[in-house]
PDB file of C-alpha atoms in Angstrom:
ATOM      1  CA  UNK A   1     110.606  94.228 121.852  1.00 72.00           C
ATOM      2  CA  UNK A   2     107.342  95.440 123.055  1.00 86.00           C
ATOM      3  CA  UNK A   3     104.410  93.466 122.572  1.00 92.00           C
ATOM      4  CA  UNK A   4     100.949  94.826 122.407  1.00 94.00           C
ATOM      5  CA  UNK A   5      97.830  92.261 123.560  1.00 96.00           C
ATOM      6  CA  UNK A   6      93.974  92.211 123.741  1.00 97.00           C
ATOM      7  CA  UNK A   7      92.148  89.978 126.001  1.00 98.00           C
ATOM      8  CA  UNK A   8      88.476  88.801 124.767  1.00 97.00           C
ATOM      9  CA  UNK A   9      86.216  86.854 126.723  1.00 97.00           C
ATOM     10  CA  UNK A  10      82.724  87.080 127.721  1.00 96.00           C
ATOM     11  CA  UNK A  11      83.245  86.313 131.340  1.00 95.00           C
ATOM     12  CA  UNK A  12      84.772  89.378 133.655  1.00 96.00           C
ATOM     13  CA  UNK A  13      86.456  87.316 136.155  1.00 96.00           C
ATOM     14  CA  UNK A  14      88.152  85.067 133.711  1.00 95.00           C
ATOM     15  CA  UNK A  15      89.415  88.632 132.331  1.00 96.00           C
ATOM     16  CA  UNK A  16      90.863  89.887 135.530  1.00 96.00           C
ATOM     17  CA  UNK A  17      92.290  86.415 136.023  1.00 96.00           C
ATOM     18  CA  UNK A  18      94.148  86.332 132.559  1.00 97.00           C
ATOM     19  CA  UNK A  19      95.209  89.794 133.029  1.00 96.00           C
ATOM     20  CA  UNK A  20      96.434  89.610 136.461  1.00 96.00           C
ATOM     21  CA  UNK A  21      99.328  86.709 134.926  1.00 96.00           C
ATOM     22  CA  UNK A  22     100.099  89.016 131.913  1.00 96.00           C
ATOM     23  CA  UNK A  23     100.851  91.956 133.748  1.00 94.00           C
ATOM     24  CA  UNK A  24     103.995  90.108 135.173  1.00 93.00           C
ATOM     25  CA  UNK A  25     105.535  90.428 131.306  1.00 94.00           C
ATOM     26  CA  UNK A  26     107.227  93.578 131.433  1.00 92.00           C
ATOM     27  CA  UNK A  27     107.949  93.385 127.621  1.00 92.00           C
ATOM     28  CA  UNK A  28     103.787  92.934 127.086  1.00 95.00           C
ATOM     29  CA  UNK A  29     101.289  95.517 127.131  1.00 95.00           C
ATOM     30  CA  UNK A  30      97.813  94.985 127.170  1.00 96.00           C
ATOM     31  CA  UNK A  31      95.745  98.048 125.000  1.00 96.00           C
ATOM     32  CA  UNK A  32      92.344  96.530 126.092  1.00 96.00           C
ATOM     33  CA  UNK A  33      89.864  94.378 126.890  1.00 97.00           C
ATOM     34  CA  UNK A  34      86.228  93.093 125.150  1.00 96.00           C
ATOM     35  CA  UNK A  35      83.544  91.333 126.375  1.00 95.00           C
ATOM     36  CA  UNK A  36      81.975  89.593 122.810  1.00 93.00           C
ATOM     37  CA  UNK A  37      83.046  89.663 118.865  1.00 91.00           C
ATOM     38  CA  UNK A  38      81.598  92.789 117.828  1.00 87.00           C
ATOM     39  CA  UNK A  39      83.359  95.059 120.345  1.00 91.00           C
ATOM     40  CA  UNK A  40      86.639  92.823 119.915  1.00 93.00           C
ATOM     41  CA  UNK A  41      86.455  93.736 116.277  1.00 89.00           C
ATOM     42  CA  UNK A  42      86.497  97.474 117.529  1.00 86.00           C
ATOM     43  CA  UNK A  43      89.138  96.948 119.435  1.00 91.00           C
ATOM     44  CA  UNK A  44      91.232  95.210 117.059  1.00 90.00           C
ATOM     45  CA  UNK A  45      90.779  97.891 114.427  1.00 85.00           C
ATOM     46  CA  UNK A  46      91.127 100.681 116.801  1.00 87.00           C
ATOM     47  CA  UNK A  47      94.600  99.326 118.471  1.00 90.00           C
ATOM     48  CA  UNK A  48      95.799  96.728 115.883  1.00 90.00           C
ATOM     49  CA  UNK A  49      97.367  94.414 119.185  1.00 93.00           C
ATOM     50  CA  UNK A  50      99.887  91.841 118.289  1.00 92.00           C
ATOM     51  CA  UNK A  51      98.737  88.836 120.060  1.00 95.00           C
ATOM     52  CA  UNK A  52      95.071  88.586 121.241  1.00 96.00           C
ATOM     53  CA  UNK A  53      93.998  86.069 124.135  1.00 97.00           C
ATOM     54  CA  UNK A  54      90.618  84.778 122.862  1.00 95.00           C
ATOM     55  CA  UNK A  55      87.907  83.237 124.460  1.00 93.00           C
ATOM     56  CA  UNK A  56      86.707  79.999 122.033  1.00 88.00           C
ATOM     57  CA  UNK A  57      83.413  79.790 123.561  1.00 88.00           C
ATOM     58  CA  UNK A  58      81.028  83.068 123.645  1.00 90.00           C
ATOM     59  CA  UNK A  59      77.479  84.557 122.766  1.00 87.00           C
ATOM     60  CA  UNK A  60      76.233  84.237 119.280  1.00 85.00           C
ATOM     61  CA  UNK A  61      79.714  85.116 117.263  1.00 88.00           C
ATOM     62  CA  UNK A  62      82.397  82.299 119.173  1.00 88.00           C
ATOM     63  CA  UNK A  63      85.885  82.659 118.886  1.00 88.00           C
ATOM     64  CA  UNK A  64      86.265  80.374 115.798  1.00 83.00           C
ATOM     65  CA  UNK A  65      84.157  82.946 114.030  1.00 85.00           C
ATOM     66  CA  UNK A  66      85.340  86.406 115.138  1.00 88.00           C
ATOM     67  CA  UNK A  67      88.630  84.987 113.510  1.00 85.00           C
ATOM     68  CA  UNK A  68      86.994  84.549 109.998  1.00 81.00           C
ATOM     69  CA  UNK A  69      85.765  87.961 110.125  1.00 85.00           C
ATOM     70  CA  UNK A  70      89.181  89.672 111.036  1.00 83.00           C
ATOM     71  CA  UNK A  71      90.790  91.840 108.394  1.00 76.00           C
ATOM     72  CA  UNK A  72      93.117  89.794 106.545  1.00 69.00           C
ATOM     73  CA  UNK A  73      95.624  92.335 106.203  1.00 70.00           C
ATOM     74  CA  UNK A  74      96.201  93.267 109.992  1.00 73.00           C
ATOM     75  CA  UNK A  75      95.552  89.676 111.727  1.00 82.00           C
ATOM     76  CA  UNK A  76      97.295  89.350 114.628  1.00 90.00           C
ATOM     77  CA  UNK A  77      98.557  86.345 116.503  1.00 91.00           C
ATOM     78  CA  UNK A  78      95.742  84.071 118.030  1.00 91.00           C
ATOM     79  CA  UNK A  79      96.288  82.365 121.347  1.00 93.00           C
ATOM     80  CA  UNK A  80      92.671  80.743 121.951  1.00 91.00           C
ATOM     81  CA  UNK A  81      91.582  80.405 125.521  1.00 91.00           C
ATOM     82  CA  UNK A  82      89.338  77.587 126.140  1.00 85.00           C
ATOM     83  CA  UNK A  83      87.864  75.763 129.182  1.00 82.00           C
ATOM     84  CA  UNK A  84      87.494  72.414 127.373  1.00 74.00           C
ATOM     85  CA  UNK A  85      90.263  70.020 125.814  1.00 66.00           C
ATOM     86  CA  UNK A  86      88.103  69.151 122.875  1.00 63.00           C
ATOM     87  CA  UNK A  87      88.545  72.693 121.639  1.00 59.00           C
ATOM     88  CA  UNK A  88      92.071  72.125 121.678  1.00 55.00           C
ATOM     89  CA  UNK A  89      92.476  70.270 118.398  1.00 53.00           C
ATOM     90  CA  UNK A  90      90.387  72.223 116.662  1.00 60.00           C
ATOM     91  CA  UNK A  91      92.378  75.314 117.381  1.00 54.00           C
ATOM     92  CA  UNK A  92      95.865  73.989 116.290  1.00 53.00           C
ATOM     93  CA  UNK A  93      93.749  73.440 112.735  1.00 54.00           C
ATOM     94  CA  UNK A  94      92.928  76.936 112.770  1.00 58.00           C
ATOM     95  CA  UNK A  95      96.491  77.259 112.757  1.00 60.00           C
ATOM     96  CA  UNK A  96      95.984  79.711 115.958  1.00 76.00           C
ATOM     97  CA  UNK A  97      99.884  80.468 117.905  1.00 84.00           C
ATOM     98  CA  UNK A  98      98.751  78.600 120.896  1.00 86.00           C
ATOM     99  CA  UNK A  99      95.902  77.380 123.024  1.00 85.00           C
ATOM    100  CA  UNK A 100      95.720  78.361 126.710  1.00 90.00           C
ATOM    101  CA  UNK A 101      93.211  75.682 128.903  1.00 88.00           C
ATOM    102  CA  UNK A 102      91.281  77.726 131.531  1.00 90.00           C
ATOM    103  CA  UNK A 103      91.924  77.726 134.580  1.00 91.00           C
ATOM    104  CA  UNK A 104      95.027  79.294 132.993  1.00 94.00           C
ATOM    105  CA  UNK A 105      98.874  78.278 134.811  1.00 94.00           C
ATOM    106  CA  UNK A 106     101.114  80.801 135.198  1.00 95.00           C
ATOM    107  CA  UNK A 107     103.669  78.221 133.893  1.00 94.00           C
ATOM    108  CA  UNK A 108     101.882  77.374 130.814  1.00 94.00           C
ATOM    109  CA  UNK A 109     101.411  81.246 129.948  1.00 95.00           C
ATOM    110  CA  UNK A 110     104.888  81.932 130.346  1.00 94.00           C
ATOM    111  CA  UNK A 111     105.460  79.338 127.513  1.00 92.00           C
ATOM    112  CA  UNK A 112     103.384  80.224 124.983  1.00 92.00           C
ATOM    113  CA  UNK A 113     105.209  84.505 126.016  1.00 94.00           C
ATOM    114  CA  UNK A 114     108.509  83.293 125.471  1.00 90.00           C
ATOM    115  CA  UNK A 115     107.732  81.876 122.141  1.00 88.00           C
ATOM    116  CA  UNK A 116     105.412  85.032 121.195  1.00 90.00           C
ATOM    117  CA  UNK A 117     108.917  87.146 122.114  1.00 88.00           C
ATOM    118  CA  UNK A 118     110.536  85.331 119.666  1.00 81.00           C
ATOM    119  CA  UNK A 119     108.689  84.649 116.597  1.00 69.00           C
ATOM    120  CA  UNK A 120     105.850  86.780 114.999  1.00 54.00           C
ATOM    121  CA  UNK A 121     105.258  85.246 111.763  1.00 47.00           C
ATOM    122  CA  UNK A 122     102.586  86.970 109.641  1.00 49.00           C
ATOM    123  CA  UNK A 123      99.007  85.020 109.792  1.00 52.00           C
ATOM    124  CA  UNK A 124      97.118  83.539 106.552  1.00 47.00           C
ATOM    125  CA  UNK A 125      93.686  84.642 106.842  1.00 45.00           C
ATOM    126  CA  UNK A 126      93.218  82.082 104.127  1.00 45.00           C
ATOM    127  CA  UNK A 127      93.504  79.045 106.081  1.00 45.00           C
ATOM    128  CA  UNK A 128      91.596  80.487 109.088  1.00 48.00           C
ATOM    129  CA  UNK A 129      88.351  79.365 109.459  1.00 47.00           C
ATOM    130  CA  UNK A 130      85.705  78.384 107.251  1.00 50.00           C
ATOM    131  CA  UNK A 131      83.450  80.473 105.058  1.00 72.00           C
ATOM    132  CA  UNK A 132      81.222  83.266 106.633  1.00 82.00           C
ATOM    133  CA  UNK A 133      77.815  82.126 106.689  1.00 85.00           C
ATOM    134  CA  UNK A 134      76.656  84.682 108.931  1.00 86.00           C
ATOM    135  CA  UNK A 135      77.465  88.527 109.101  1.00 90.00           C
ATOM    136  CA  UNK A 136      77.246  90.980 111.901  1.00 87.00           C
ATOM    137  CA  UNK A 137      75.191  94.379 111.455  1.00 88.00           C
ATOM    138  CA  UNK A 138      74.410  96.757 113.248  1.00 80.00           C
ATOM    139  CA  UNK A 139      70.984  98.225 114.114  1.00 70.00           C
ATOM    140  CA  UNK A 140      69.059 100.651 116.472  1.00 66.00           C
ATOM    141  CA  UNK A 141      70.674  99.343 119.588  1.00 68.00           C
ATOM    142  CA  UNK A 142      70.907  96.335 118.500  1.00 74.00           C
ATOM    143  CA  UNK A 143      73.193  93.987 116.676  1.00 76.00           C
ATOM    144  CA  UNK A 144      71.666  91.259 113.979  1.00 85.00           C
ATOM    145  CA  UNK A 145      73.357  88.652 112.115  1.00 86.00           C
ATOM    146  CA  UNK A 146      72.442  88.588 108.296  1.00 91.00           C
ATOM    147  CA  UNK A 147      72.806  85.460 106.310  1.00 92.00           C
ATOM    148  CA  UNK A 148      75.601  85.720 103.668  1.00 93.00           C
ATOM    149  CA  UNK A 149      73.131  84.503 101.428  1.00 93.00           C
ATOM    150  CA  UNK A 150      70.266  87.075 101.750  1.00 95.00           C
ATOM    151  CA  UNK A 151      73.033  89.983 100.277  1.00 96.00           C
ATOM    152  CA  UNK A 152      72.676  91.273  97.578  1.00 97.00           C
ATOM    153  CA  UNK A 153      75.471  93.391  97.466  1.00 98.00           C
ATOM    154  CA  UNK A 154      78.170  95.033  99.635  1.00 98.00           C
ATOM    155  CA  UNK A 155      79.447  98.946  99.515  1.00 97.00           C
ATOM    156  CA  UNK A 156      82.212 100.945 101.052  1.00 95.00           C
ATOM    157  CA  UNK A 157      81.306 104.395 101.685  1.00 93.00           C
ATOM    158  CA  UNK A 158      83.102 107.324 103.490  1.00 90.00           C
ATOM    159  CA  UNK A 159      81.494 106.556 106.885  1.00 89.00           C
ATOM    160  CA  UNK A 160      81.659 102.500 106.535  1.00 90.00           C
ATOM    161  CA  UNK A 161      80.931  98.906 104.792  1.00 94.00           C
ATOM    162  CA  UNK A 162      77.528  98.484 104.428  1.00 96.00           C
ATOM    163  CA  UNK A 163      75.637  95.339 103.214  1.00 97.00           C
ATOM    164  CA  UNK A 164      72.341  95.854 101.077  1.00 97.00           C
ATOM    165  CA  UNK A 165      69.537  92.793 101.649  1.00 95.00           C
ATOM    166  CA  UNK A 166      66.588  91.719  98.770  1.00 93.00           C
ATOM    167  CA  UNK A 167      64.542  94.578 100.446  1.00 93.00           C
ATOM    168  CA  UNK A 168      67.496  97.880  99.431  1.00 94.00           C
ATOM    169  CA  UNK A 169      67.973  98.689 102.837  1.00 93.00           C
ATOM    170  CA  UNK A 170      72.008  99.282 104.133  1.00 94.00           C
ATOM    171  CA  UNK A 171      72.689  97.899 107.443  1.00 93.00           C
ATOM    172  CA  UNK A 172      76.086  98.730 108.571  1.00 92.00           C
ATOM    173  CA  UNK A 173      78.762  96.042 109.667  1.00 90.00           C
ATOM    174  CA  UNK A 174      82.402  95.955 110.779  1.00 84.00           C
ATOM    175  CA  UNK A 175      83.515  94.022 108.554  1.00 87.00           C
ATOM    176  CA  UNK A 176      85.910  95.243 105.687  1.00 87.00           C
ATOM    177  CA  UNK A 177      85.540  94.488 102.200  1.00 90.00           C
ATOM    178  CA  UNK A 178      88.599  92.830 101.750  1.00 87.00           C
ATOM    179  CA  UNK A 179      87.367  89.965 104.946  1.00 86.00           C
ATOM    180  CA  UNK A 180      84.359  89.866 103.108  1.00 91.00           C
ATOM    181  CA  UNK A 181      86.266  89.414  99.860  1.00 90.00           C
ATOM    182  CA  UNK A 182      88.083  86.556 101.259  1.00 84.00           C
ATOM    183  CA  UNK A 183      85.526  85.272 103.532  1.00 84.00           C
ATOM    184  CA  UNK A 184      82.358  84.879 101.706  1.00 89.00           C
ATOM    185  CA  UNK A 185      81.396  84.190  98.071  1.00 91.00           C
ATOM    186  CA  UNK A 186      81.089  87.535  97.128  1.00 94.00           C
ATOM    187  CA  UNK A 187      82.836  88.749  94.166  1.00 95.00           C
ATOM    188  CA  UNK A 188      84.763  92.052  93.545  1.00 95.00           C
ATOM    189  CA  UNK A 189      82.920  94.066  90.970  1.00 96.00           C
ATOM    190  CA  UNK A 190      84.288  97.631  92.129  1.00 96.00           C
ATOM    191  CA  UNK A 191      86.762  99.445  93.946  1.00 94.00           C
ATOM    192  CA  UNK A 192      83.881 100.117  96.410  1.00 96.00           C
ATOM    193  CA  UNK A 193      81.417  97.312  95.554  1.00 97.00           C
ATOM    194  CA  UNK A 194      81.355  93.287  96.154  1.00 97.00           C
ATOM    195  CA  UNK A 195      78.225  91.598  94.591  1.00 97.00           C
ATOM    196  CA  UNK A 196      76.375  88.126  95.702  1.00 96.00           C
ATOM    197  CA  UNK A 197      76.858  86.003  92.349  1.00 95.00           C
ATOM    198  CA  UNK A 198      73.483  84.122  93.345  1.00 94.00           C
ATOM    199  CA  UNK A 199      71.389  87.114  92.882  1.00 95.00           C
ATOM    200  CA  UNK A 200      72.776  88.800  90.297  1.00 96.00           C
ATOM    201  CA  UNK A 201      69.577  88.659  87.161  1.00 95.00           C
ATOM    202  CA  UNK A 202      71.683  90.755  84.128  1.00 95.00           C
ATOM    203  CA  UNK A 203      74.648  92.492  83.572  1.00 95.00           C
ATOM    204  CA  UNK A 204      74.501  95.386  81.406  1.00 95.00           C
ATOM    205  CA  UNK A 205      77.351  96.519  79.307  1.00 92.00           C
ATOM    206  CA  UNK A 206      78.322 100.115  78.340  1.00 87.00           C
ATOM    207  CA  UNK A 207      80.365 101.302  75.386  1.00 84.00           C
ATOM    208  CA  UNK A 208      83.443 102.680  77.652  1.00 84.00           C
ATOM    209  CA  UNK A 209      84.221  99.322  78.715  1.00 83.00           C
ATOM    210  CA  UNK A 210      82.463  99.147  82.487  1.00 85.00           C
ATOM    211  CA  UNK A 211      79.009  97.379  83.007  1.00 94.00           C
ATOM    212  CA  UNK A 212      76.198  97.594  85.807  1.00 96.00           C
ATOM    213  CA  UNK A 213      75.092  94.220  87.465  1.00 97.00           C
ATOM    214  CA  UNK A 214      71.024  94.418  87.797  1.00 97.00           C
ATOM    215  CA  UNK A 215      70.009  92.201  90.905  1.00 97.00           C
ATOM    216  CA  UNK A 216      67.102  89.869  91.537  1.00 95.00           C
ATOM    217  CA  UNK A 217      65.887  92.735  93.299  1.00 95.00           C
ATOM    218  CA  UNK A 218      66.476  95.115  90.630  1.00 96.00           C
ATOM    219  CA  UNK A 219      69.128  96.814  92.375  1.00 97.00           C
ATOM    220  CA  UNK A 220      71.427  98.512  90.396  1.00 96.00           C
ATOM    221  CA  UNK A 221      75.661  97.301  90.801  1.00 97.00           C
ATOM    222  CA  UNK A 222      78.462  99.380  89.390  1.00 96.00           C
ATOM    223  CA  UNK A 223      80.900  97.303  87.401  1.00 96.00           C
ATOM    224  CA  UNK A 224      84.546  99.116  86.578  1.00 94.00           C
ATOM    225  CA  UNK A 225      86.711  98.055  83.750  1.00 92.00           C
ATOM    226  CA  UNK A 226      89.323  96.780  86.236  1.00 92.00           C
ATOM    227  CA  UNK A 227      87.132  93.794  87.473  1.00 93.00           C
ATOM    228  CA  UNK A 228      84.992  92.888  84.591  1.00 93.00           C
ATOM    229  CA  UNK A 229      87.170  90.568  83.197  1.00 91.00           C
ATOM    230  CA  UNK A 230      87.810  88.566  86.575  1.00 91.00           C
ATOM    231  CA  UNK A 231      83.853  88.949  87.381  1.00 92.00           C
ATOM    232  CA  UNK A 232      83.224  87.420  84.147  1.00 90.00           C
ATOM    233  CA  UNK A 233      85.853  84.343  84.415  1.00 89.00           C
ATOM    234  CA  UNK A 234      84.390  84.099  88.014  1.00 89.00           C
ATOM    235  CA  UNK A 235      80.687  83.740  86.308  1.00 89.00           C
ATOM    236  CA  UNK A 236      82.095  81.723  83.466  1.00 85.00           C
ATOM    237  CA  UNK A 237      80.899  84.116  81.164  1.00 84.00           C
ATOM    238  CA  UNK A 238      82.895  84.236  77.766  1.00 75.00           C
ATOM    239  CA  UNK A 239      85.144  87.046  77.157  1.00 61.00           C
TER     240      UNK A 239
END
């Protein structure tokens, strides 16, 4: 069966190098390549690649934390690639496939692709990876990490997931609601809407059964009937 793969790493030679070994795996084809998280999150939604070869140690978002910010519902198989043993441990916690120790052996590759041939077992985004403290967004040719903590809420619109900070302003990220659902401690409030429980200053009910959560900021948060009961439990607010 044909395999699809992804190779991340922030170095270009190390790249070729990795790729040059793969391409001797008939049964493996390799969609792409990306040079740091944010455009291996692109890549990952864009080709959804069985197995991706990734890089443990790279610019601002490593390795350990592009994993934790991977949809949980299309997570592929993680062989980590790492010039340095001490990594090593760490990535069998993560519960990754495999870890590869750069320079990588052809013999040692061939290993972990026999074993990736033969079992795929679904990943548990769940015990990947601690919590997100940190989320990427995207700016005016730029990219910016935003402390989980300084959200005030997050929304899913037609044209993308967008996190709102204490000031209103929507700064767009790749992350999906469900990662950030399962990744950080915001809580569901809406089909469309997650809300940071730490700034939330009233919730207003209305007679049809929904509510709207007012911020710190006096933002104003949709609540739908579906999750006001688990938002309240979540809150420990009485029923």
């Amino acid at each position: 069966m044909m395999l699809t793969a992804l190779i991340i790493d922030d170095e270009p030679l190390a790249r070729e190098e990795l790729r040059a070994l793969l391409v001797a795996d008939t049964q493996l084809e390799i969609v792409g390549e990306a040079a740091n998280a944010i455009e291996a999150m692109a890549a990952i939604h864009r080709w959804h690649p069985d197995i991706i070869f990734l890089d443990i140690q790279m610019p601002k978002i490593n390795g350990m934390e592009l994993v934790a910010m991977l949809d949980p519902e299309c997570l592929p198989q993680i062989v980590f690639v790492t010039a340095f043993d001490e990594f090593a441990l760490r990535a069998f916690e993560e519960h990754a496939f495999d870890y590869l120790l750069k320079p990588v052996e052809a013999s040692r590759l061939a290993k972990t692709l026999e074993r990736l041939h033969k079992v795929r077992l679904p990943q548990n985004i769940a015990a990947l990876t601690p919590v997100l403290n940190q989320l990427p967004c995207h700016g005016h040719n730029r990219i910016c990490l935003m402390p989980t903590a300084d959200v005030e809420y997050a929304c899913s619109k037609l044209s993308g997931v967008y996190l709102v900070g204490q000031d209103g302003q929507e700064r767009f990220t790749v992350l999906t609601l469900k990662t950030l659902e399962f990744k950080t401690m915001l809580l569901r409030c809406h089909r469309q809407y997650l809300v940071n429980p730490e700034r939330i200053s009233e919730i207003v009910f209305a007679e049809n059964g929904a509510a709207e959560i007012i911020t710190r900021s006096q933002l104003r948060v949709p609540v739908s009937r579906r999750y006001l009961k688990a938002l309240k439990d979540a809150l420990g607010i009485d029923s």
